[in-house]
Amino acid sequence: MNEIFDSKTTFGDLGLSSDLCKGIRDCGFEHPTHIQAQLIPEAVKGHDILGQSKTGTGKTAAFALPILERVQPDQPIAGLCLVPTRELAIQVTREFNELGAHTGLKMLAVYGGQKITVQAKKLEAKPNIIIGTPGRVMDMNNRGLLPYKGIKIAVLDEVDRMLDIGFREDIRKILGSMKQKHQTVFVSATISPEIQKLARQYMKSPLDLTATDAKQLTVAQVEQMFVAVEPWDKRRLARYVIKHEKPEVAIIFCRTKATVDRVAQDLKRNGIDVHTLHADMQQGQRNRVMQKMRDGKADVVVASDLAARGIDVDNITLVINYDIPEDPEIYVHRIGRTARRGRKGKAIAFVTPEQGELLDKVEQLTNVEVPETQFPDFKPGPEPEKVRKAREQSDAAITQQRETKSRSKVVAPDKESGSDTSKFPGGIVPVAAPKKRMGGRLRTRRS
Ligand code: ADP
Ligand code: MG
C-alpha cells in the first residue's frame, strides 16, 4: 500500500462539489492522501474531527476542502483557520485560494507584522474565510472588524502548538467566544494525550482520525542519522556537511536566534550563500526569505523553530538539527520539512557528548532508531583552552567533593516522558523502546 496516497479513491468520491474538484485538478492532485480520504467526507457531513497524520501528508487540503465545501459566498466570515506563524498563515491562504479558485469564495490572511489599516480595509470587503494567527485575529475582533458570530467552522492547524502554553489562553478566548453552534477540525502530526484532552473541551464528540498504520511518527522517506560532535566543532561541521552533501535546499535549525545569526555569519564568511529566518527579523525580510526558498533561490536557510512547523517548500533535501531540541516533538516537525508528499530527504542531527539523552527521547517518541554516521574527512579540532580549563576545574571540584563525602550521590538520569508508552493511545503507539546506547552518553571520535 502506498504510504501517503489512497490510490483506490478519487476526490469525486469524497462528497466534494464539481467546482472544488476543478480546483483540485488545477493543483495537480490526482488521488487523495489517506488523511484526506478519511477526514474530508466526515468533515463535509459536519462532524468535529481531531486528525493526526505525518508531516507532508496533505493536512492543509484535508481541512481546507470541507471548509470550502460548506461555506457559501453569501456568508461573510464563516470559516476561521488558526495557525501558529505568519509564514503558515500566508502559505495556508495560498492553498485555500488555489483549491477554491472556482468557488467564488474570498479568503483573507490576518497576521501580525502587516499594517493593521490594510487588513482592516480588506476585512470590510467581507471575506468568507479567515486564515490567521491568534494575536492579530483577537485584535481585529476587539476592533469589531472580525466578528465570531457567523463562524460555522473553526480549524486549529498544528493543534498541539495552538494549545500549548504560548497560545492556550488566546485560543480559549477565541473559541470560547463562539456561542453559536459550530464545527471544529483540529489537526497535527503530533498529538499527545494531554493535548487530546484539552482539544476535546472545544469539541462535540469528535472523531479521532489517525491516518497511518505505521507505528512510527516520522515518514520513512526521511533518511535520519546523527553525528557525534564536540560543541566547539559544530560550526565547522555545519560548513563541512553543506559542502559535502550538496543539498538542493537545506534548513539548519538552531535553538536560539543568536545561534542562528552566528552560524549564518560563519557560513557566509566561508563563501556559502545563506539566509536566516527567525522572529526578530522584520516581516518583510521574513517574507522575502520564504519567497526565495519557494523560488529555489535560497540554498541554505538557518532558522529558529519559527520554521519548524508547517512550512511546505518543495526542494528541501536536507534538514540539519544543529542543536537537537529539548522537546522531541519539535524534532518530528523540523525533519518533516523534507521528504514531503512521499519524496526523499535527509535529516542529520548534531549530538554533543552531553546530549545522548535528548537523542534517546527522540527515538522513544518516534519509535525510530537514528543511526550514527561519520564523515571520515572531517577532522575534529583541538579542545579550546578555555573549555579545557573549565573542565579541569570542574573535574577537580568533583574529585574534592567525592573525597569529602563518604557516599557518592550520583543520580540516575531522569527518564520522565521518554519511557511513557501511553504517549499516543489510540494513535501511533511506540511498540518497543529503542535500545539504550552507552547509558545516554555518546562518544565523539576525540574521546
Ligand atoms: P502537512 O500539513 O500534512 O504537513 P501539507 O498540507 O503542507 O502537509 O501538504 C504537503 C504538500 O502536498 C503540499 O505541497 C500540498 O500541496 C501537497 N498535496 C496535498 N494533497 C495532495 C494530493 N492529494 N496530491 C498531491 N499533492 C498533494
Ligand atoms: Mg501542515
Short mmCIF file of C-alpha atoms and ligand atoms in Angstrom, two decimals:
data_model
loop_
_atom_site.label_atom_id
_atom_site.label_comp_id
_atom_site.label_asym_id
_atom_site.label_seq_id
_atom_site.Cartn_x
_atom_site.Cartn_y
_atom_site.Cartn_z
CA MET A 1 0.00 0.00 0.00
CA ASN A 2 1.18 3.50 -0.80
CA GLU A 3 2.25 5.17 2.43
CA ILE A 4 0.83 8.59 1.51
CA PHE A 5 -1.86 8.31 -1.18
CA ASP A 6 -5.12 6.39 -1.24
CA SER A 7 -4.90 5.32 -4.87
CA LYS A 8 -8.26 3.49 -4.77
CA THR A 9 -10.18 6.68 -4.05
CA THR A 10 -10.77 9.83 -6.11
CA PHE A 11 -11.67 13.30 -4.85
CA GLY A 12 -15.05 12.88 -6.55
CA ASP A 13 -15.79 10.04 -4.08
CA LEU A 14 -15.39 12.33 -1.09
CA GLY A 15 -18.55 14.39 -1.43
CA LEU A 16 -16.97 17.50 -2.93
CA SER A 17 -18.67 19.73 -5.50
CA SER A 18 -17.53 19.94 -9.11
CA ASP A 19 -16.17 23.49 -8.57
CA LEU A 20 -13.85 22.12 -5.93
CA CYS A 21 -12.87 19.09 -7.97
CA LYS A 22 -11.83 21.51 -10.71
CA GLY A 23 -9.61 23.44 -8.27
CA ILE A 24 -8.13 20.15 -7.04
CA ARG A 25 -7.32 19.13 -10.60
CA ASP A 26 -5.72 22.54 -11.26
CA CYS A 27 -3.47 21.89 -8.26
CA GLY A 28 -2.36 18.65 -9.91
CA PHE A 29 -3.76 16.38 -7.17
CA GLU A 30 -4.84 13.01 -8.61
CA HIS A 31 -5.71 10.91 -5.60
CA PRO A 32 -6.38 12.00 -2.04
CA THR A 33 -3.87 11.19 0.67
CA HIS A 34 -5.04 8.81 3.42
CA ILE A 35 -5.83 11.61 5.87
CA GLN A 36 -7.77 13.42 3.15
CA ALA A 37 -9.75 10.30 2.20
CA GLN A 38 -10.69 9.75 5.85
CA LEU A 39 -11.22 13.29 7.05
CA ILE A 40 -12.93 15.06 4.15
CA PRO A 41 -16.20 13.01 3.90
CA GLU A 42 -16.76 13.18 7.68
CA ALA A 43 -15.99 16.89 7.88
CA VAL A 44 -18.29 17.61 4.94
CA LYS A 45 -21.07 15.89 6.91
CA GLY A 46 -20.40 18.31 9.78
CA HIS A 47 -18.58 16.14 12.34
CA ASP A 48 -15.99 17.54 14.71
CA ILE A 49 -12.64 15.90 13.98
CA LEU A 50 -9.29 15.52 15.67
CA GLY A 51 -6.91 14.35 12.94
CA GLN A 52 -3.36 13.13 13.18
CA SER A 53 -1.11 12.26 10.25
CA LYS A 54 2.55 12.55 9.47
CA THR A 55 4.29 15.65 8.14
CA GLY A 56 3.83 16.35 4.44
CA THR A 57 0.68 14.20 4.01
CA GLY A 58 -1.68 16.99 2.95
CA LYS A 59 -3.40 18.00 6.16
CA THR A 60 -3.96 21.52 4.80
CA ALA A 61 -6.19 20.36 1.93
CA ALA A 62 -7.83 17.89 4.34
CA PHE A 63 -9.27 20.75 6.39
CA ALA A 64 -9.45 23.37 3.62
CA LEU A 65 -11.66 21.37 1.24
CA PRO A 66 -14.50 20.76 3.73
CA ILE A 67 -14.48 24.46 4.70
CA LEU A 68 -14.59 25.45 1.03
CA GLU A 69 -17.44 22.98 0.53
CA ARG A 70 -19.53 24.10 3.50
CA VAL A 71 -19.10 27.88 3.39
CA GLN A 72 -21.22 29.79 0.85
CA PRO A 73 -20.21 33.02 -0.96
CA ASP A 74 -23.01 34.98 0.78
CA GLN A 75 -21.70 34.05 4.26
CA PRO A 76 -19.10 36.56 5.49
CA ILE A 77 -16.50 35.32 7.99
CA ALA A 78 -17.94 31.83 8.18
CA GLY A 79 -14.68 29.85 8.24
CA LEU A 80 -11.79 30.52 10.62
CA CYS A 81 -8.48 28.75 10.48
CA LEU A 82 -5.90 29.49 13.18
CA VAL A 83 -2.21 28.76 12.63
CA PRO A 84 0.89 29.43 14.77
CA THR A 85 3.03 31.56 12.44
CA ARG A 86 2.62 34.32 9.89
CA GLU A 87 4.51 32.24 7.33
CA LEU A 88 1.97 29.49 7.75
CA ALA A 89 -0.95 31.93 7.51
CA ILE A 90 0.36 33.09 4.13
CA GLN A 91 1.03 29.55 2.89
CA VAL A 92 -2.32 28.13 4.01
CA THR A 93 -4.18 31.10 2.47
CA ARG A 94 -2.44 30.41 -0.82
CA GLU A 95 -3.61 26.79 -0.75
CA PHE A 96 -7.20 27.87 0.08
CA ASN A 97 -7.08 30.27 -2.86
CA GLU A 98 -5.81 27.66 -5.28
CA LEU A 99 -8.22 24.91 -4.21
CA GLY A 100 -11.14 27.32 -4.01
CA ALA A 101 -10.38 29.22 -7.22
CA HIS A 102 -13.74 28.23 -8.81
CA THR A 103 -15.96 28.60 -5.75
CA GLY A 104 -16.38 32.39 -5.70
CA LEU A 105 -15.27 32.40 -2.04
CA LYS A 106 -12.95 35.10 -0.71
CA MET A 107 -10.13 34.29 1.70
CA LEU A 108 -8.06 36.63 3.82
CA ALA A 109 -4.84 36.12 5.75
CA VAL A 110 -4.82 38.05 9.04
CA TYR A 111 -1.48 38.18 10.80
CA GLY A 112 0.82 40.48 12.74
CA GLY A 113 3.63 42.48 11.21
CA GLN A 114 1.36 43.73 8.45
CA LYS A 115 -0.32 47.13 8.55
CA ILE A 116 -3.50 46.92 10.55
CA THR A 117 -5.21 49.52 8.34
CA VAL A 118 -4.56 47.44 5.22
CA GLN A 119 -6.05 44.34 6.80
CA ALA A 120 -8.96 46.33 8.23
CA LYS A 121 -9.84 47.52 4.74
CA LYS A 122 -9.71 44.00 3.39
CA LEU A 123 -11.99 42.80 6.20
CA GLU A 124 -14.56 45.39 5.18
CA ALA A 125 -14.78 43.56 1.83
CA LYS A 126 -16.41 40.67 3.78
CA PRO A 127 -14.14 37.71 3.10
CA ASN A 128 -15.74 34.30 3.68
CA ILE A 129 -12.76 32.52 5.20
CA ILE A 130 -10.11 33.93 7.55
CA ILE A 131 -6.73 32.31 8.00
CA GLY A 132 -4.81 33.94 10.82
CA THR A 133 -2.53 33.97 13.80
CA PRO A 134 -4.35 34.22 17.15
CA GLY A 135 -2.95 37.60 18.29
CA ARG A 136 -3.98 39.54 15.21
CA VAL A 137 -7.32 37.74 14.94
CA MET A 138 -8.17 38.80 18.51
CA ASP A 139 -7.01 42.33 17.80
CA MET A 140 -9.30 42.59 14.78
CA ASN A 141 -12.14 41.09 16.78
CA ASN A 142 -11.64 43.69 19.54
CA ARG A 143 -11.88 46.41 16.91
CA GLY A 144 -15.22 44.99 15.83
CA LEU A 145 -13.88 44.11 12.39
CA LEU A 146 -13.80 40.35 12.73
CA PRO A 147 -16.96 39.07 14.44
CA TYR A 148 -17.06 35.44 15.54
CA LYS A 149 -20.85 35.08 15.44
CA GLY A 150 -21.07 33.91 11.82
CA ILE A 151 -18.35 31.27 12.09
CA LYS A 152 -19.58 27.81 11.08
CA ILE A 153 -16.24 26.00 11.06
CA ALA A 154 -13.14 26.66 13.17
CA VAL A 155 -9.86 24.91 12.43
CA LEU A 156 -6.69 24.65 14.51
CA ASP A 157 -3.75 23.64 12.33
CA GLU A 158 -0.77 22.39 14.39
CA VAL A 159 -3.26 21.89 17.24
CA ASP A 160 -0.62 20.79 19.77
CA ARG A 161 1.23 24.05 19.26
CA MET A 162 -2.00 26.07 19.39
CA LEU A 163 -2.96 24.51 22.72
CA ASP A 164 0.46 24.65 24.35
CA ILE A 165 1.20 27.25 26.95
CA GLY A 166 2.15 30.02 24.48
CA PHE A 167 -1.21 30.16 22.68
CA ARG A 168 -3.61 28.34 25.03
CA GLU A 169 -5.14 31.47 26.55
CA ASP A 170 -5.68 33.12 23.15
CA ILE A 171 -7.39 30.03 21.81
CA ARG A 172 -9.58 29.84 24.88
CA LYS A 173 -10.66 33.43 24.29
CA ILE A 174 -11.36 32.95 20.59
CA LEU A 175 -13.08 29.57 20.64
CA GLY A 176 -14.74 30.36 23.98
CA SER A 177 -16.42 33.40 22.39
CA MET A 178 -18.16 31.35 19.71
CA LYS A 179 -21.51 30.79 21.35
CA GLN A 180 -23.29 29.66 18.20
CA LYS A 181 -23.30 26.05 17.02
CA HIS A 182 -20.12 25.47 15.04
CA GLN A 183 -17.93 22.67 13.77
CA THR A 184 -14.30 22.16 14.84
CA VAL A 185 -11.49 20.41 12.96
CA PHE A 186 -8.09 20.18 14.65
CA VAL A 187 -5.01 18.54 13.11
CA SER A 188 -1.31 17.92 13.71
CA ALA A 189 1.45 15.37 13.15
CA THR A 190 1.92 15.08 16.91
CA ILE A 191 -0.96 14.97 19.41
CA SER A 192 -0.19 13.85 22.96
CA PRO A 193 -2.91 12.60 25.36
CA GLU A 194 -2.76 15.90 27.29
CA ILE A 195 -3.42 17.85 24.10
CA GLN A 196 -6.24 15.47 23.15
CA LYS A 197 -7.88 16.17 26.49
CA LEU A 198 -7.55 19.94 26.10
CA ALA A 199 -8.74 19.79 22.50
CA ARG A 200 -11.89 17.88 23.45
CA GLN A 201 -13.02 20.77 25.65
CA TYR A 202 -13.72 22.67 22.44
CA MET A 203 -15.28 19.79 20.51
CA LYS A 204 -18.54 17.85 20.45
CA SER A 205 -17.92 14.07 20.40
CA PRO A 206 -15.07 14.43 17.91
CA LEU A 207 -14.00 11.63 15.61
CA ASP A 208 -10.42 10.61 16.27
CA LEU A 209 -8.72 10.04 12.95
CA THR A 210 -5.21 8.73 12.77
CA ALA A 211 -4.32 8.22 9.15
CA THR A 212 -1.47 5.78 9.32
CA ASP A 213 -0.91 2.15 10.15
CA ALA A 214 2.78 2.52 10.76
CA LYS A 215 3.84 2.63 14.37
CA GLN A 216 6.26 5.43 13.79
CA LEU A 217 5.82 9.19 13.93
CA THR A 218 8.24 10.20 11.17
CA VAL A 219 7.92 9.46 7.46
CA ALA A 220 10.07 6.59 6.23
CA GLN A 221 11.31 8.67 3.29
CA VAL A 222 13.45 10.79 5.61
CA GLU A 223 16.82 9.18 5.99
CA GLN A 224 17.67 10.03 9.60
CA MET A 225 21.12 9.97 11.16
CA PHE A 226 23.20 11.67 13.84
CA VAL A 227 26.80 12.82 14.06
CA ALA A 228 28.63 12.89 17.37
CA VAL A 229 30.41 16.21 17.67
CA GLU A 230 32.06 18.36 20.32
CA PRO A 231 30.34 21.74 20.82
CA TRP A 232 33.35 23.67 19.53
CA ASP A 233 33.38 21.72 16.25
CA LYS A 234 29.72 22.29 15.36
CA ARG A 235 30.09 25.35 13.14
CA ARG A 236 32.91 23.76 11.17
CA LEU A 237 30.87 20.58 10.87
CA ALA A 238 27.85 22.53 9.54
CA ARG A 239 30.08 24.02 6.86
CA TYR A 240 31.52 20.62 6.06
CA VAL A 241 28.11 18.92 5.82
CA ILE A 242 26.72 21.59 3.49
CA LYS A 243 29.71 21.31 1.18
CA HIS A 244 29.77 17.52 1.38
CA GLU A 245 26.04 16.82 0.95
CA LYS A 246 25.37 19.45 -1.73
CA PRO A 247 21.66 19.77 -0.89
CA GLU A 248 19.22 21.46 -3.24
CA VAL A 249 17.89 23.45 -0.32
CA ALA A 250 18.94 22.89 3.30
CA ILE A 251 17.44 24.15 6.54
CA ILE A 252 19.70 24.33 9.59
CA PHE A 253 17.69 24.52 12.82
CA CYS A 254 19.25 26.19 15.86
CA ARG A 255 17.83 26.65 19.34
CA THR A 256 18.28 30.43 19.70
CA LYS A 257 18.18 33.45 17.42
CA ALA A 258 21.73 34.32 18.48
CA THR A 259 22.97 30.91 17.31
CA VAL A 260 21.06 31.32 14.04
CA ASP A 261 22.93 34.57 13.39
CA ARG A 262 26.31 33.17 14.44
CA VAL A 263 26.02 30.04 12.31
CA ALA A 264 24.82 32.06 9.32
CA GLN A 265 27.70 34.53 9.64
CA ASP A 266 30.20 31.70 9.80
CA LEU A 267 28.78 30.04 6.68
CA LYS A 268 28.72 33.36 4.86
CA ARG A 269 32.36 34.05 5.73
CA ASN A 270 33.15 30.72 4.16
CA GLY A 271 31.53 31.50 0.86
CA ILE A 272 28.17 29.75 1.35
CA ASP A 273 25.06 31.61 0.18
CA VAL A 274 22.91 31.68 3.29
CA HIS A 275 19.69 33.27 4.61
CA THR A 276 18.25 33.44 8.11
CA LEU A 277 14.72 33.11 9.43
CA HIS A 278 13.73 34.00 12.99
CA ALA A 279 11.16 36.04 14.87
CA ASP A 280 13.37 39.09 15.48
CA MET A 281 13.52 39.82 11.76
CA GLN A 282 11.16 42.31 10.10
CA GLN A 283 8.14 40.67 8.49
CA GLY A 284 9.14 41.99 5.07
CA GLN A 285 12.52 40.30 5.39
CA ARG A 286 10.91 37.06 6.59
CA ASN A 287 8.57 37.07 3.60
CA ARG A 288 11.44 37.66 1.20
CA VAL A 289 13.39 34.70 2.57
CA MET A 290 10.33 32.45 2.28
CA GLN A 291 9.76 33.58 -1.29
CA LYS A 292 13.40 32.98 -2.20
CA MET A 293 13.14 29.46 -0.79
CA ARG A 294 9.99 28.80 -2.82
CA ASP A 295 11.64 30.17 -5.95
CA GLY A 296 14.67 27.95 -5.42
CA LYS A 297 16.87 30.99 -4.88
CA ALA A 298 17.90 30.30 -1.29
CA ASP A 299 20.17 27.30 -0.92
CA VAL A 300 20.79 27.33 2.80
CA VAL A 301 18.45 28.76 5.41
CA VAL A 302 19.48 28.91 9.06
CA ALA A 303 16.30 29.07 11.12
CA SER A 304 14.78 29.08 14.58
CA ASP A 305 11.72 26.94 15.33
CA LEU A 306 9.67 29.62 13.63
CA ALA A 307 10.21 27.49 10.51
CA ALA A 308 9.86 24.11 12.25
CA ARG A 309 6.15 23.62 11.61
CA GLY A 310 4.03 23.51 8.53
CA ILE A 311 6.38 25.15 6.04
CA ASP A 312 5.95 23.39 2.70
CA VAL A 313 8.80 24.14 0.30
CA ASP A 314 9.29 21.65 -2.50
CA ASN A 315 13.01 21.13 -2.79
CA ILE A 316 14.28 20.95 0.78
CA THR A 317 16.51 17.86 0.63
CA LEU A 318 18.41 18.28 3.89
CA VAL A 319 17.49 19.25 7.44
CA ILE A 320 20.28 19.76 9.95
CA ASN A 321 19.42 19.76 13.64
CA TYR A 322 22.37 21.95 14.62
CA ASP A 323 21.00 21.91 18.17
CA ILE A 324 18.99 18.82 18.94
CA PRO A 325 15.74 20.10 20.52
CA GLU A 326 14.80 19.50 24.17
CA ASP A 327 11.27 18.66 23.05
CA PRO A 328 11.29 15.55 20.84
CA GLU A 329 8.05 16.59 19.12
CA ILE A 330 9.89 19.60 17.69
CA TYR A 331 12.36 17.17 16.12
CA VAL A 332 9.48 15.43 14.32
CA HIS A 333 8.24 18.72 12.87
CA ARG A 334 11.70 20.01 11.94
CA ILE A 335 12.67 16.94 9.95
CA GLY A 336 9.20 16.97 8.39
CA ARG A 337 10.29 19.99 6.32
CA THR A 338 11.91 17.45 4.00
CA ALA A 339 10.55 14.29 2.35
CA ARG A 340 7.11 15.74 1.76
CA ARG A 341 4.46 14.10 -0.48
CA GLY A 342 6.45 10.87 -0.44
CA ARG A 343 9.68 12.41 -1.73
CA LYS A 344 13.07 11.66 -0.28
CA GLY A 345 15.14 13.71 2.16
CA LYS A 346 17.90 13.52 4.70
CA ALA A 347 17.96 14.66 8.33
CA ILE A 348 21.24 14.95 10.21
CA ALA A 349 21.32 15.72 13.94
CA PHE A 350 24.41 17.09 15.64
CA VAL A 351 24.74 15.49 19.06
CA THR A 352 27.32 16.55 21.65
CA PRO A 353 28.55 14.12 24.36
CA GLU A 354 26.07 15.56 26.90
CA GLN A 355 23.07 15.20 24.59
CA GLY A 356 22.71 11.42 24.31
CA GLU A 357 19.59 11.63 26.48
CA LEU A 358 17.92 14.03 24.06
CA LEU A 359 18.54 11.66 21.18
CA ASP A 360 17.09 8.82 23.27
CA LYS A 361 13.96 10.90 23.86
CA VAL A 362 13.58 11.44 20.11
CA GLU A 363 13.96 7.72 19.42
CA GLN A 364 11.45 6.78 22.08
CA LEU A 365 8.85 9.24 20.83
CA THR A 366 9.23 8.42 17.14
CA ASN A 367 9.97 4.72 17.62
CA VAL A 368 12.73 5.01 15.06
CA GLU A 369 16.35 4.23 15.79
CA VAL A 370 18.55 7.02 14.48
CA PRO A 371 21.86 5.51 13.35
CA GLU A 372 25.21 7.22 13.75
CA THR A 373 27.05 8.44 10.70
CA GLN A 374 30.62 9.63 10.37
CA PHE A 375 32.38 11.90 7.99
CA PRO A 376 35.91 10.46 7.86
CA ASP A 377 37.24 13.55 6.06
CA PHE A 378 36.06 15.83 8.82
CA LYS A 379 38.89 16.32 11.29
CA PRO A 380 37.75 17.35 14.79
CA GLY A 381 39.58 20.38 16.16
CA PRO A 382 41.51 20.55 19.45
CA GLU A 383 39.68 21.33 22.67
CA PRO A 384 39.83 25.13 23.11
CA GLU A 385 42.00 26.33 26.00
CA LYS A 386 39.02 27.96 27.76
CA VAL A 387 37.00 24.76 27.63
CA ARG A 388 39.94 22.66 28.87
CA LYS A 389 40.49 24.93 31.86
CA ALA A 390 36.81 24.93 32.81
CA ARG A 391 36.70 21.15 32.54
CA GLU A 392 39.79 20.68 34.65
CA GLN A 393 38.38 22.99 37.30
CA SER A 394 35.10 21.14 37.44
CA ASP A 395 36.89 17.76 37.47
CA ALA A 396 38.97 18.95 40.43
CA ALA A 397 35.86 20.14 42.25
CA ILE A 398 34.17 16.78 41.70
CA THR A 399 37.21 14.88 42.99
CA GLN A 400 37.25 17.07 46.08
CA GLN A 401 33.56 16.52 46.68
CA ARG A 402 34.00 12.77 46.37
CA GLU A 403 36.78 12.81 48.92
CA THR A 404 34.77 14.76 51.47
CA LYS A 405 31.62 12.71 51.13
CA SER A 406 31.59 9.12 52.20
CA ARG A 407 28.92 8.11 49.74
CA SER A 408 28.66 9.17 46.13
CA LYS A 409 25.33 10.73 45.23
CA VAL A 410 25.26 10.21 41.53
CA VAL A 411 21.63 10.18 40.48
CA ALA A 412 20.43 8.16 37.54
CA PRO A 413 19.34 10.31 34.60
CA ASP A 414 15.74 11.38 34.73
CA LYS A 415 13.75 9.44 32.14
CA GLU A 416 10.35 11.09 32.61
CA SER A 417 8.42 11.41 29.40
CA GLY A 418 10.79 9.21 27.42
CA SER A 419 9.54 5.93 28.81
CA ASP A 420 5.88 6.87 28.69
CA THR A 421 4.45 4.32 26.29
CA SER A 422 0.95 5.75 26.73
CA LYS A 423 2.04 8.85 24.84
CA PHE A 424 -0.17 8.16 21.85
CA PRO A 425 -3.11 5.99 22.87
CA GLY A 426 -5.43 5.23 20.02
CA GLY A 427 -2.86 6.70 17.71
CA ILE A 428 0.71 5.93 16.92
CA VAL A 429 1.92 3.88 19.81
CA PRO A 430 5.61 3.11 20.12
CA VAL A 431 5.79 -0.68 20.43
CA ALA A 432 9.35 -1.04 21.63
CA ALA A 433 11.84 1.36 23.07
CA PRO A 434 14.99 1.58 21.01
CA LYS A 435 17.98 0.10 22.75
CA LYS A 436 19.87 2.43 25.04
CA ARG A 437 23.23 3.43 23.87
CA MET A 438 26.05 3.99 26.31
CA GLY A 439 23.70 4.97 29.15
CA GLY A 440 22.62 8.10 27.37
CA ARG A 441 26.18 9.12 26.60
CA LEU A 442 27.75 9.31 23.21
CA ARG A 443 31.37 9.28 22.35
CA THR A 444 32.85 11.60 19.81
CA ARG A 445 35.89 10.49 17.92
CA ARG A 446 38.07 12.58 20.19
CA SER A 447 37.29 10.63 23.35
P1 ADP B 1 1.00 18.58 6.10
O1 ADP B 1 0.21 19.74 6.59
O2 ADP B 1 0.35 17.26 6.35
O3 ADP B 1 2.41 18.59 6.58
P2 ADP B 1 0.63 19.91 3.54
O4 ADP B 1 -0.81 20.15 3.67
O5 ADP B 1 1.55 21.07 3.74
O6 ADP B 1 1.10 18.70 4.51
O7 ADP B 1 0.88 19.23 2.12
C1 ADP B 1 2.14 18.87 1.65
C2 ADP B 1 2.23 19.04 0.13
O8 ADP B 1 1.45 18.07 -0.53
C3 ADP B 1 1.71 20.39 -0.33
O9 ADP B 1 2.60 20.87 -1.33
C4 ADP B 1 0.37 20.07 -0.95
O10 ADP B 1 0.02 20.97 -1.96
C5 ADP B 1 0.58 18.68 -1.49
N1 ADP B 1 -0.62 17.85 -1.56
C6 ADP B 1 -1.63 17.81 -0.66
N2 ADP B 1 -2.56 16.90 -1.02
C7 ADP B 1 -2.14 16.34 -2.17
C8 ADP B 1 -2.68 15.35 -3.06
N3 ADP B 1 -3.82 14.74 -2.79
N4 ADP B 1 -1.95 15.03 -4.16
C9 ADP B 1 -0.79 15.63 -4.43
N5 ADP B 1 -0.24 16.58 -3.64
C10 ADP B 1 -0.89 16.94 -2.52
MG MG B 2 0.51 21.34 7.82
#
